[in-house]
Structures are given as C-alpha cells and as structure tokens.
Amino acid sequence: MTEEQNLELIERARKVFSGRIDFLLSAPSLKFLPDPAVAEIAFAGRSNVGKSSLLNAITGRKSLARTSVTPGRTQELNFFDVGGTMGELPDFRLVDMPGYGFAKAPPKVVEQWKKLVRDFLRGRVVLKRALVLIDSRHGVKPPDLEMMEMLDGAALSYRLVLTKADKVKASELDEVYAKVVAEARKHSAAYPEVMITSSETGLGIAEIRAAVLGDAEL
Ligand SMILES: Nc1nc2c(ncn2[C@@H]2O[C@H](COP(=O)(O)OP(=O)(O)OP(=O)(O)O)[C@@H](O)[C@H]2O)c(=O)[nH]1
Ligand SMILES: [Mg+2]
C-alpha cells in the first residue's frame, strides 16, 4: 500500500467509525450467535489486557464495551454493528471476547470461556481476522502462545497488538516490541507487523482503525 492509499484508508476509517455503531447482542454460547451475514473482526487476548478498552477507543465511544479493573469483566461474545443504515445489515461487526489466562476464576468457568472462544475462532466462517492483544508490560506469555498456535492451526490470520503502551518507558517498549516481532515471525498466521497502541492516550488508534476496516473489506 502506498502512503497515499494508507492515508486515504485512515481517513475513510475515521468516517466509518464516527458513523453508526450499535451493540447487537451478547452470546453466552454458540447457539446465540447472530446470523453469519457480514464480515467480523474479533478481539482476543488475556484477561485485563484491554480488549474492551481498545474496542471503545477504536469506536470513539467511552463505554460501548464494558471494561473493568477486575479481570474477567467480559464473559460472553459481544457483537457490535458498524455502519449500515437503520433496518439494513451493518457493513461489518466487531466481536469483544472473554479473556483467557485468568487463573482466579473458577476452573469450570475458565474452561467454558476457553471453549467458547476457541469454538468461535475456529468455526466462524465470516470471521476475517482476529486481533490478539498483548500487554506492553508483559509481552507474549504462555496463554498467548497457546492462542497463537491455535489460530495458526485454524489458519485464521491475526494481528498482534501491543496495548497499554502508556504504561511502559520508551526503552522497555522498544524491547518488548522487538521480542513480539520476533515471535510473530515464528507463526504462520500472524501478521509480520506488530501494532503499538494505548487506549488511554490514543496512540496507534487511527492506524488500528484503518487496519480493521481494511480487514473487514477483504
Ligand atoms: N493505562 C492504560 N490502561 C488501560 C489501557 N487499556 C485498558 N486499560 C485498563 O485496563 C483495565 C482492563 O481493561 P479492559 O478493557 O476491561 O480489559 P479486557 O481485556 O476487556 O478484560 P476482560 O474483559 O476482563 O478480559 C481497565 O482498568 C482499563 O482502564 C491503556 O491503553 N492504558
Ligand atoms: Mg473485556
């Protein structure tokens, strides 16, 4: 993509995400999923990594997706319609998912979330991409690797996105970024480019918005 095309996509994404966005439904299990009618982009990552916050930052709405300081806030698959006019199908959908790797929830509940997320990611035909969020303070952890390997196996391509970049010093960020880029190279379904974001400061949000729109239009 040329610089000009990239700027054009960023501008178009700004417009799309400042238009209609509506919460559609919350699916506690696969039988409650909406009809697979339009493209979907899913937000995955460990509990508390900032999935719901990133979704809010991308859509420019403070509390569209519910966030919390307590890990385990999002417990269902939450669907958001982006674009489209009233009474018509949206242009595409964003899916906010429960986090993985949360040790404090009862094991049965953790197992249930894990199954829901896996089955969705593996079997959803309209899913174009997953975003796998990685905390800038922690880098790639074993549960992230497990998720990445699962996505490689399912051949669902994904973008690695560093979150909470505002929480670390520039030198630390450089270091974790280099490590995550090196990890991305080892995974067949991972994008080689790693994105850096902060939902707090807005860093990288315009770029990820453009990436999401580009992915949804594939
Ligand atoms: N400083 C800072 N804090 C953030 C950022 N993104 C999220 N947070 C905080 O991190 C906490 C968790 O954010 P959520 O968006 O709820 O995380 P989640 O990944 O959706 O969590 P679960 O739904 O529990 O899996 C909240 O207190 C957010 O305010 C960020 O970019 N910078
Ligand atoms: Mg959440």
XYZ file of N, CA, C and O and ligand atoms in Angstrom, residues 51-52 66 73-74 96-97, ligand 2:
29
model
N -8.950 -5.411 25.879
C -9.752 -5.678 24.671
C -10.941 -4.727 24.571
O -11.159 -4.075 23.552
N -11.720 -4.669 25.654
C -12.919 -3.826 25.626
C -12.533 -2.349 25.507
O -13.187 -1.585 24.782
N -18.117 -2.925 27.908
C -17.880 -2.742 29.344
C -16.467 -3.158 29.730
O -15.995 -4.219 29.375
N -14.092 -9.317 33.222
C -15.275 -8.467 33.008
C -16.148 -9.006 31.869
O -17.350 -9.171 32.002
N -15.527 -9.251 30.743
C -16.284 -9.713 29.579
C -16.402 -11.230 29.637
O -15.397 -11.928 29.655
N -16.172 -8.507 20.784
C -15.387 -8.404 22.014
C -15.531 -9.743 22.743
O -16.640 -10.219 22.958
N -14.401 -10.357 23.087
C -14.456 -11.708 23.653
C -13.960 -11.766 25.093
O -13.241 -10.886 25.547
Mg -13.424 -7.076 28.259
